[in-house]
Coordinates of C-alpha atoms (C1' of nucleotides) in Angstrom, one line a residue:
Chain J
X1 CA 159.5 335.5 308.3
X2 CA 158.5 338.8 310.0
X3 CA 159.8 341.7 307.9
X4 CA 160.1 345.0 309.8
X5 CA 158.4 347.9 308.2
X6 CA 157.9 351.5 309.3
X7 CA 158.0 354.9 307.7
X8 CA 157.6 356.8 310.9
X9 CA 160.9 355.8 312.6
X10 CA 161.4 359.1 314.4
X11 CA 160.9 357.9 318.0
X12 CA 161.2 354.6 319.9
X13 CA 163.9 354.6 322.5
X14 CA 167.1 352.8 321.5
X15 CA 166.8 349.7 323.7
X16 CA 163.2 348.9 322.7
X17 CA 164.1 348.2 319.1
X18 CA 164.2 344.6 318.1
X19 CA 167.5 343.0 317.3
X20 CA 166.4 342.8 313.7
X21 CA 165.7 346.4 313.5
X22 CA 169.1 347.3 315.0
X23 CA 171.1 345.2 312.5
X24 CA 168.9 346.5 309.7
X25 CA 169.9 349.9 310.8
X26 CA 173.5 348.9 311.0
X27 CA 173.4 347.4 307.5
X28 CA 171.7 350.5 306.2
X29 CA 174.4 352.8 307.6
X30 CA 177.3 350.7 306.4
X31 CA 175.6 350.4 303.0
X32 CA 175.1 354.1 302.5
X33 CA 178.6 354.7 303.6
X34 CA 179.9 352.3 301.0
X35 CA 177.7 353.6 298.3
X36 CA 178.9 357.1 298.9
X37 CA 182.5 356.0 298.9
X38 CA 182.4 353.6 295.9
X39 CA 179.1 354.3 294.1
X40 CA 176.0 352.2 294.0
X41 CA 176.7 350.1 291.0
X42 CA 180.4 349.6 292.0
X43 CA 179.5 348.4 295.5
X44 CA 178.9 344.6 295.6
X45 CA 176.5 342.8 297.8
X46 CA 179.5 340.8 298.9
X47 CA 181.3 344.0 299.7
X48 CA 178.4 345.1 301.9
X49 CA 178.1 341.8 303.6
X50 CA 181.8 341.7 304.3
X51 CA 181.9 345.2 305.6
X52 CA 179.1 344.2 308.0
X53 CA 180.8 340.9 309.0
X54 CA 177.8 339.0 307.6
X55 CA 177.0 336.7 304.8
X56 CA 175.2 338.0 301.7
X57 CA 172.2 335.9 302.6
X58 CA 171.9 337.6 305.9
X59 CA 171.8 340.9 304.1
X60 CA 168.8 339.7 302.1
X61 CA 167.1 338.7 305.3
X62 CA 166.9 342.4 306.2
X63 CA 166.6 344.0 302.8
X64 CA 164.7 342.4 300.0
X65 CA 167.2 343.8 297.4
X66 CA 170.1 346.2 297.0
X67 CA 167.7 348.9 295.8
X68 CA 165.6 348.5 299.0
X69 CA 168.4 350.3 300.9
X70 CA 167.8 353.3 298.7
X71 CA 164.1 353.2 299.7
X72 CA 165.1 353.7 303.3
X73 CA 167.5 356.4 302.3
X74 CA 164.8 358.1 300.4
X75 CA 162.4 357.9 303.5
X76 CA 165.1 359.3 305.8
X77 CA 166.0 362.3 303.5
X78 CA 162.4 363.0 303.0
X79 CA 161.9 363.6 306.7
X80 CA 164.9 366.0 306.7
X81 CA 163.6 367.7 303.7
X82 CA 160.1 368.2 305.1
X83 CA 161.5 369.7 308.3
X84 CA 164.0 371.9 306.4
X85 CA 161.3 373.0 303.9
X86 CA 158.8 374.0 306.7
X87 CA 161.6 375.9 308.5
X88 CA 162.7 377.7 305.3
X89 CA 159.1 378.5 304.1
X90 CA 158.1 380.0 307.4
X91 CA 160.3 382.9 306.7
X92 CA 158.3 384.0 303.6
X93 CA 154.7 384.7 302.6
X94 CA 155.4 385.5 298.9
X95 CA 154.8 382.3 297.0
X96 CA 157.8 382.6 294.8
X97 CA 160.1 382.9 297.8
X98 CA 158.3 380.1 299.6
X99 CA 158.4 377.7 296.7
X100 CA 162.0 378.4 295.7
X101 CA 163.1 377.9 299.3
X102 CA 161.3 374.6 299.3
X103 CA 163.0 373.5 296.1
X104 CA 166.4 374.6 297.4
X105 CA 165.7 372.7 300.6
X106 CA 165.1 369.6 298.6
X107 CA 168.3 369.9 296.7
X108 CA 170.2 370.7 299.9
X109 CA 169.0 367.6 301.6
X110 CA 170.2 365.5 298.7
X111 CA 173.4 367.4 298.3
X112 CA 175.8 364.9 299.9
X113 CA 174.4 361.9 298.2
X114 CA 173.7 363.1 294.6
X115 CA 175.3 360.0 293.3
X116 CA 172.7 357.8 295.0
X117 CA 169.9 359.6 293.3
X118 CA 171.0 358.3 290.0
X119 CA 169.6 355.0 291.1
X120 CA 166.4 356.6 292.1
X121 CA 166.2 358.4 288.7
X122 CA 166.8 355.2 286.9
X123 CA 164.0 353.5 288.8
X124 CA 161.8 356.6 288.4
X125 CA 161.6 356.0 284.7
X126 CA 160.1 352.6 284.9
X127 CA 156.7 352.7 286.6
X128 CA 157.1 349.0 287.4
X129 CA 160.0 349.6 289.7
X130 CA 159.3 349.6 293.4
X131 CA 161.3 352.8 293.6
X132 CA 159.2 354.6 291.0
X133 CA 157.8 357.8 292.5
X134 CA 154.5 357.1 290.7
X135 CA 154.1 353.5 291.9
X136 CA 152.1 352.3 294.9
X137 CA 155.2 351.6 297.0
X138 CA 156.0 355.4 297.1
X139 CA 152.4 356.4 297.8
X140 CA 153.1 357.6 301.3
X141 CA 156.1 359.7 300.5
X142 CA 154.5 361.0 297.3
X143 CA 151.3 362.1 299.0
X144 CA 153.2 363.6 301.9
X145 CA 155.3 365.6 299.4
X146 CA 152.2 366.7 297.6
X147 CA 150.7 367.8 300.9
X148 CA 153.9 369.9 301.5
X149 CA 153.2 371.6 298.2
X150 CA 149.7 372.5 299.5
X151 CA 151.2 373.9 302.7
X152 CA 153.5 376.0 300.5
X153 CA 150.5 377.3 298.6
X154 CA 148.2 377.8 301.6
X155 CA 150.7 379.9 303.6
X156 CA 151.3 382.2 300.7
X157 CA 149.8 385.0 298.6
X158 CA 149.2 382.7 295.6
X159 CA 145.8 382.6 294.1
X160 CA 144.7 380.8 291.0
X161 CA 141.7 379.8 289.1
X162 CA 139.6 377.5 291.3
X163 CA 139.8 374.6 288.9
X164 CA 143.5 375.0 288.3
X165 CA 144.0 375.2 292.1
X166 CA 142.9 371.6 292.4
X167 CA 145.8 370.4 290.3
X168 CA 148.3 372.8 291.7
X169 CA 149.9 370.6 294.4
X170 CA 150.4 367.8 291.9
X171 CA 151.8 370.2 289.3
X172 CA 154.3 371.7 291.7
X173 CA 155.3 368.2 292.7
X174 CA 156.0 367.3 289.1
X175 CA 157.9 370.5 288.6
X176 CA 160.0 369.7 291.6
X177 CA 160.6 366.1 290.3
X178 CA 161.8 367.6 287.0
X179 CA 164.2 369.9 288.8
X180 CA 165.6 367.1 290.9
X181 CA 166.0 365.1 287.8
X182 CA 167.8 367.9 286.0
X183 CA 170.0 368.4 289.1
X184 CA 171.0 364.8 289.4
X185 CA 172.5 364.7 286.0
X186 CA 173.7 368.4 286.0
X187 CA 177.4 368.3 285.3
X188 CA 178.0 372.0 285.8
X189 CA 180.2 372.8 288.8
X190 CA 178.1 372.7 292.0
X191 CA 175.1 372.1 289.8
X192 CA 175.0 375.8 289.2
X193 CA 173.0 375.3 286.0
X194 CA 170.1 373.8 287.9
X195 CA 170.0 376.6 290.4
X196 CA 170.0 379.1 287.6
X197 CA 167.2 377.2 285.9
X198 CA 165.1 377.3 289.1
X199 CA 165.8 380.9 289.5
X200 CA 164.8 381.8 285.9
X201 CA 162.0 379.3 285.3
X202 CA 160.1 379.3 288.5
X203 CA 158.9 383.0 288.4
X204 CA 157.6 382.4 284.9
X205 CA 155.6 379.3 285.9
X206 CA 154.2 381.3 288.8
X207 CA 153.3 384.1 286.5
X208 CA 151.3 381.7 284.4
X209 CA 149.5 380.3 287.4
X210 CA 148.6 383.8 288.5
X211 CA 147.5 384.6 285.0
X212 CA 144.9 381.9 285.2
X213 CA 142.8 384.0 287.5
X214 CA 142.0 386.8 285.1
X215 CA 138.7 386.2 283.5
X216 CA 139.6 386.6 279.8
X217 CA 141.8 383.6 279.8
X218 CA 139.0 381.0 279.5
X219 CA 139.9 380.1 275.9
X220 CA 143.5 379.4 277.0
X221 CA 142.7 377.8 280.3
X222 CA 140.0 375.4 279.3
X223 CA 142.1 373.1 277.1
X224 CA 144.9 373.2 279.7
X225 CA 142.4 372.0 282.3
X226 CA 141.4 369.3 279.9
X227 CA 145.0 368.1 279.7
X228 CA 145.4 368.2 283.4
X229 CA 142.2 366.2 283.9
X230 CA 143.6 363.6 281.5
X231 CA 147.1 363.4 283.1
X232 CA 146.0 363.7 286.7
X233 CA 142.6 362.0 286.8
X234 CA 142.4 362.0 290.6
X235 CA 144.1 365.0 292.2
X236 CA 144.9 364.6 295.9
X237 CA 142.9 367.7 296.8
X238 CA 139.8 366.3 295.2
X239 CA 140.3 362.9 296.8
X240 CA 140.6 364.6 300.2
X241 CA 137.2 366.3 299.7
X242 CA 135.4 363.1 298.8
X243 CA 137.1 360.2 300.6
X244 CA 134.5 357.8 299.3
X245 CA 136.5 357.1 296.2
X246 CA 138.5 354.0 295.7
X247 CA 142.0 355.4 296.2
X248 CA 144.3 352.9 294.5
X249 CA 146.7 355.1 292.6
Chain O
X1 CA 189.0 342.8 265.4
X2 CA 187.1 344.8 262.8
X3 CA 183.7 345.6 264.1
X4 CA 181.1 346.4 261.4
X5 CA 179.5 349.8 261.7
X6 CA 177.0 351.6 259.5
X7 CA 173.9 353.7 260.0
X8 CA 173.1 354.1 256.3
X9 CA 172.2 350.4 255.6
X10 CA 169.6 351.2 253.0
X11 CA 171.4 349.9 249.8
X12 CA 174.1 347.4 249.1
X13 CA 172.9 344.3 247.1
X14 CA 172.6 341.2 249.2
X15 CA 175.6 339.3 247.9
X16 CA 178.0 342.1 248.5
X17 CA 177.6 342.1 252.2
X18 CA 180.4 340.5 254.2
X19 CA 179.7 337.3 256.1
X20 CA 180.0 339.1 259.3
X21 CA 177.3 341.6 258.3
X22 CA 175.0 338.8 257.2
X23 CA 175.3 336.9 260.5
X24 CA 174.9 340.1 262.4
X25 CA 171.7 340.7 260.5
X26 CA 170.5 337.2 261.2
X27 CA 171.3 337.6 264.9
X28 CA 169.4 340.9 264.9
X29 CA 166.3 339.4 263.3
X30 CA 166.3 336.4 265.6
X31 CA 166.8 338.6 268.6
X32 CA 164.0 341.0 267.8
X33 CA 161.8 338.1 267.1
X34 CA 162.6 336.6 270.5
X35 CA 162.3 339.9 272.3
X36 CA 158.9 340.5 270.9
X37 CA 157.8 337.0 271.8
X38 CA 159.2 336.7 275.3
X39 CA 160.2 340.3 276.2
X40 CA 163.6 341.9 276.5
X41 CA 164.5 341.1 280.1
X42 CA 163.0 337.6 279.9
X43 CA 165.1 336.7 276.8
X44 CA 168.5 335.3 277.8
X45 CA 171.7 335.7 275.9
X46 CA 171.8 331.9 275.9
X47 CA 168.4 331.8 274.5
X48 CA 169.4 334.1 271.6
X49 CA 172.6 332.1 271.0
X50 CA 170.8 328.9 271.0
X51 CA 168.0 330.2 268.7
X52 CA 170.8 331.2 266.2
X53 CA 172.8 327.9 266.7
X54 CA 175.7 329.8 268.0
X55 CA 177.6 330.2 271.2
X56 CA 177.0 333.2 273.5
X57 CA 180.6 334.3 272.8
X58 CA 179.9 334.5 269.1
X59 CA 176.9 336.7 269.8
X60 CA 179.2 339.1 271.6
X61 CA 181.5 339.1 268.6
X62 CA 178.8 340.8 266.6
X63 CA 177.1 342.9 269.2
X64 CA 178.9 344.4 272.1
X65 CA 175.9 343.9 274.4
X66 CA 172.4 342.8 274.6
X67 CA 171.3 346.4 274.5
X68 CA 173.3 347.0 271.4
X69 CA 170.6 345.1 269.5
X70 CA 168.2 347.7 270.5
X71 CA 170.4 350.3 269.0
X72 CA 170.1 348.7 265.6
X73 CA 166.4 348.4 266.1
X74 CA 166.2 352.1 266.9
X75 CA 168.2 352.9 263.7
X76 CA 165.9 350.8 261.6
X77 CA 162.6 352.2 262.9
X78 CA 164.1 355.7 262.6
X79 CA 164.4 355.2 258.8
X80 CA 160.8 354.0 258.6
X81 CA 159.7 356.8 260.7
X82 CA 161.5 359.4 258.6
X83 CA 159.9 358.1 255.4
X84 CA 156.4 357.8 256.9
X85 CA 156.7 361.3 258.5
X86 CA 157.8 362.9 255.2
X87 CA 155.0 361.1 253.4
X88 CA 152.4 362.1 256.0
X89 CA 153.6 365.7 256.3
X90 CA 153.5 366.3 252.6
X91 CA 149.7 366.3 252.7
X92 CA 149.5 369.4 254.9
X93 CA 150.8 372.9 255.1
X94 CA 149.1 373.9 258.4
X95 CA 151.8 373.4 261.0
X96 CA 149.5 371.7 263.5
X97 CA 148.4 369.1 261.0
X98 CA 152.0 368.6 259.8
X99 CA 153.4 368.2 263.3
X100 CA 150.6 366.0 264.6
X101 CA 151.0 363.7 261.7
X102 CA 154.7 363.5 262.3
X103 CA 154.0 362.5 265.9
X104 CA 151.5 359.9 264.9
X105 CA 153.9 358.5 262.4
X106 CA 156.5 358.1 265.1
X107 CA 154.1 356.2 267.4
X108 CA 152.8 354.1 264.4
X109 CA 156.3 353.1 263.6
X110 CA 156.9 351.9 267.1
X111 CA 153.5 350.4 267.5
X112 CA 154.4 346.7 267.2
X113 CA 157.3 346.9 269.4
X114 CA 156.2 349.1 272.2
X115 CA 157.6 346.6 274.8
X116 CA 161.1 347.1 273.3
X117 CA 160.9 350.8 273.9
X118 CA 160.8 350.2 277.7
X119 CA 164.5 349.3 277.3
X120 CA 165.2 352.5 275.4
X121 CA 163.3 354.5 278.0
X122 CA 165.2 353.0 280.8
X123 CA 168.4 353.9 279.1
X124 CA 167.1 357.3 278.1
X125 CA 167.1 358.4 281.7
X126 CA 170.8 357.7 282.4
X127 CA 172.9 360.1 280.2
X128 CA 175.8 357.7 280.7
X129 CA 174.0 354.9 278.8
X130 CA 175.0 354.3 275.2
X131 CA 171.3 354.3 274.4
X132 CA 170.6 357.7 275.9
X133 CA 169.1 360.0 273.3
X134 CA 171.2 362.8 274.7
X135 CA 174.5 361.0 274.5
X136 CA 177.2 361.1 271.7
X137 CA 176.3 357.6 270.5
X138 CA 172.9 358.8 269.4
X139 CA 174.1 362.0 267.8
X140 CA 173.4 360.9 264.3
X141 CA 169.8 359.8 264.9
X142 CA 169.2 362.8 267.2
X143 CA 170.4 365.3 264.7
X144 CA 168.6 363.6 261.9
X145 CA 165.4 363.8 263.9
X146 CA 165.9 367.4 264.8
X147 CA 166.4 368.1 261.1
X148 CA 163.1 366.4 260.5
X149 CA 161.5 368.9 262.9
X150 CA 163.0 371.7 260.9
X151 CA 161.5 370.2 257.7
X152 CA 158.2 370.1 259.5
X153 CA 158.5 373.8 260.3
X154 CA 159.9 374.9 257.0
X155 CA 157.2 373.4 254.9
X156 CA 154.5 375.0 257.1
X157 CA 152.8 378.3 257.9
X158 CA 154.4 378.5 261.3
X159 CA 156.2 381.6 262.2
X160 CA 157.7 382.6 265.5
X161 CA 159.9 385.1 267.1
X162 CA 163.3 385.0 265.4
X163 CA 165.2 384.0 268.5
X164 CA 162.7 381.4 269.5
X165 CA 162.8 380.0 266.1
X166 CA 166.4 379.0 266.6
X167 CA 165.4 376.7 269.5
X168 CA 162.2 375.4 267.9
X169 CA 163.5 372.2 266.3
X170 CA 165.1 371.1 269.6
X171 CA 162.0 372.1 271.5
X172 CA 159.7 370.0 269.2
X173 CA 162.2 367.1 269.5
X174 CA 162.0 367.3 273.2
X175 CA 158.2 367.5 273.0
X176 CA 158.1 364.4 270.8
X177 CA 160.4 362.5 273.2
X178 CA 158.1 363.3 276.0
X179 CA 155.1 362.0 274.1
X180 CA 156.9 358.8 273.2
X181 CA 157.8 358.4 276.8
X182 CA 154.3 358.9 277.9
X183 CA 153.1 356.5 275.2
X184 CA 155.5 353.7 276.2
X185 CA 154.1 353.5 279.7
X186 CA 150.5 354.4 278.8
X187 CA 148.4 351.6 280.1
X188 CA 145.1 352.8 278.6
X189 CA 143.7 350.5 275.8
X190 CA 145.5 351.2 272.5
X191 CA 147.3 354.0 274.3
X192 CA 144.3 356.2 273.7
X193 CA 145.3 358.5 276.4
X194 CA 148.5 359.5 274.7
X195 CA 146.7 360.2 271.4
X196 CA 144.2 362.3 273.3
X197 CA 147.0 364.1 275.1
X198 CA 148.7 364.9 271.7
X199 CA 145.4 366.1 270.3
X200 CA 144.7 368.4 273.2
X201 CA 148.2 369.7 274.1
X202 CA 149.8 370.2 270.7
X203 CA 147.5 373.0 269.6
X204 CA 148.1 374.8 272.8
X205 CA 151.9 374.6 272.5
X206 CA 151.6 375.8 268.9
X207 CA 149.5 378.7 270.1
X208 CA 152.2 379.7 272.5
X209 CA 154.8 379.5 269.8
X210 CA 152.7 381.7 267.5
X211 CA 152.1 384.1 270.4
X212 CA 155.8 384.8 270.6
X213 CA 155.7 386.8 267.4
X214 CA 153.4 389.6 268.7
X215 CA 155.6 392.5 269.9
X216 CA 154.1 393.0 273.4
X217 CA 155.3 389.8 274.7
X218 CA 158.9 390.8 275.3
X219 CA 158.5 390.7 279.0
X220 CA 157.2 387.1 278.8
X221 CA 159.5 385.9 276.1
X222 CA 162.8 387.2 277.3
X223 CA 163.1 385.1 280.4
X224 CA 161.9 382.1 278.5
X225 CA 164.7 382.7 275.9
X226 CA 167.1 382.8 278.8
X227 CA 165.9 379.4 280.0
X228 CA 166.3 378.0 276.5
X229 CA 169.8 379.4 276.2
X230 CA 170.6 377.7 279.5
X231 CA 169.1 374.3 278.6
X232 CA 170.1 374.3 274.9
X233 CA 173.4 376.1 274.8
X234 CA 174.1 375.1 271.2
X235 CA 171.0 374.7 269.2
X236 CA 171.5 372.8 265.9
X237 CA 170.4 375.6 263.7
X238 CA 173.0 377.9 265.2
X239 CA 175.7 375.3 264.8
X240 CA 174.7 374.9 261.1
X241 CA 175.2 378.6 260.6
X242 CA 178.6 378.7 262.2
X243 CA 180.3 375.4 261.6
X244 CA 183.5 376.6 263.2
X245 CA 182.5 375.6 266.6
X246 CA 183.7 372.5 268.3
X247 CA 180.7 370.3 268.0
X248 CA 181.1 367.7 270.7
X249 CA 177.7 367.5 272.2
Chain H
dA1 C1' 198.5 325.4 246.1
dG2 C1' 200.5 326.2 250.6
dA3 C1' 201.7 329.3 254.2
dA4 C1' 200.6 333.2 256.9
dT5 C1' 197.3 336.1 258.5
dT6 C1' 192.9 337.4 259.8
dA7 C1' 188.0 336.6 261.0
dT8 C1' 184.8 333.9 263.5
dT9 C1' 183.4 330.6 266.9
dT10 C1' 183.7 327.9 271.1
dG11 C1' 183.1 326.6 275.8
dA12 C1' 184.6 327.5 280.1
dA13 C1' 184.9 330.9 283.4
dC14 C1' 183.9 335.4 285.9
dA15 C1' 181.3 338.6 288.8
dC16 C1' 177.1 340.0 289.9
dG17 C1' 172.4 340.0 292.4
dT18 C1' 169.6 336.8 294.4
dT19 C1' 167.6 332.2 296.4
dT20 C1' 167.6 328.4 299.4
dA21 C1' 168.0 324.6 302.5
dA22 C1' 170.0 323.8 306.5
dA23 C1' 172.6 325.2 310.7
dA24 C1' 173.0 328.3 314.6
dA25 C1' 171.5 331.7 317.8
dT26 C1' 167.8 333.6 320.3
dC27 C1' 163.5 333.7 322.6
dG28 C1' 159.3 332.4 325.1
dT29 C1' 157.3 329.4 328.2
dG30 C1' 156.7 325.2 331.2
Chain A
dC1 C1' 166.8 325.8 333.5
dA2 C1' 165.3 323.2 329.5
dC3 C1' 163.0 322.5 325.5
dG4 C1' 160.3 323.7 321.5
dA5 C1' 159.5 327.4 318.4
dT6 C1' 161.1 331.3 316.1
dT7 C1' 164.4 334.4 314.3
dT8 C1' 168.8 335.1 312.3
dT9 C1' 172.9 333.5 309.8
dT10 C1' 175.5 330.6 306.8
dA11 C1' 177.5 328.6 302.7
dA12 C1' 176.6 326.8 298.6
dA13 C1' 174.3 327.3 294.5
dC14 C1' 171.4 329.5 290.6
dG15 C1' 170.9 332.3 286.5
dT16 C1' 172.2 336.3 284.6
dG17 C1' 175.2 339.4 281.2
dT18 C1' 179.7 339.3 279.8
dT19 C1' 184.9 338.1 279.0
dC20 C1' 188.6 335.4 277.3
dA21 C1' 192.2 332.2 275.7
dA22 C1' 192.2 328.9 272.7
dA23 C1' 190.4 326.4 268.5
dT24 C1' 188.6 326.6 264.0
dA25 C1' 187.2 328.5 259.5
dA26 C1' 188.0 331.9 256.0
dT27 C1' 190.8 334.9 253.4
dT28 C1' 195.0 336.8 251.6
dC29 C1' 199.6 336.7 250.0
dT30 C1' 203.5 334.6 247.7

DNA sequence: AGAATTATTTGAACACGTTTAAAAATCGTG
DNA sequence: CACGATTTTTAAACGTGTTCAAATAATTCT
């Protein structure tokens, strides 16, 4: 009955892994391979089991559902993305360049498996799904991603109004989610339209953020902060400052 | 093999309707009743057939799928919404009041069947779904709704930059879709949070629109117009002006 | 009215994701 | 090594949305 669980599967020498973990890994690789070849919906559990010389039941011993494979995929590509983003960001100090390179790193990491993301997008919409980026199951990845946004800000020349700054990592995260979403369903060749959108829209968003610092904007800023407070009641930054709070999100 | 189809089911005296149309209507009513009682996912095709004293196959003769029932539901509530919105709007000339009352009319019309909208929201995310508000199947309702936005603007005091004005109906439509979406999954009691969001955010959006008219804003507006042009290549207003264009959207 | 055509209904079957009880393989320990 | 406990695998089944060929009811035509 012991289900193997770990997000931090970066180390551990090969031989040490339990048999269960090794077959889970094998099933994962075969599954992704099949998904990419035939598409997620088109690939049957029976297909997967057969491709792995196992029974469907055995598959379910290792993964609680077909979608659970996507969860592992999402964790893996997140690791790659985080590395690539840090690497790409390190070359710049201007926020715009840093953030755009982060966004592009995200899309690049997803590039070969865009089809798979349709499943994630479908799930994204229903907060009850275990794959929903807003749900508790994705808390680790979500918060790690938001932290990455903070890194992107901290190493840059960006400055904003203090109160807005608190919400900035979450805001950038949402912005990125929106761009990923647009990209997944972007039918233009090589998803050119999304890249164009990022190129055009991002500087304007940044301009607005910078704008928040000049004093006269109180009348504009205050209602926006109210909205943010409503939509993001517990920003990560605030939670970090006062870890007393009950952090079930 | 003749499948009955009509969006404009407002008139036609009872007796005139074909038998097919009458049983389809009966199936629809029974289905919605069951969906509301037990939930969409929880209600089985066999449940529906049994409740209507029919076989599952007969159900599929009248509706191509379980989701197709939602399509009819969506059409019906759209009619109600359009009436309620026109009624509510007629009381105001200030754009803010007009638009907010339109939004509230939309939520009010959906109020009793919020659960059902989860299905629509799920489908909304996948542009390939027949229920996607962006797909060709929803073209009629989508364009009728966008026209309603234009009515909301036209009868009001709102004025914006000429070029922005072209995109305004589509923009308001997207804004409303976003609010509906937020509302569907809003877990706060009586969806208070969504109403609060509408109350806070809408005036700010309107302020931005009004802002576009003052001349100095060229540097801000121009990139935004570029983005709009990218995301909404063929705004409805423009299509109305030059009906030559091939209008497969 | 009777025959031919068409519209509607049936009930069994399909394919899918998933569950489950039991069998088989593996492991830990005397 | 052997034996009991645990982990892994199996094959059959469940419940789902949906399809389909055949049967029945309704309608149209002569």
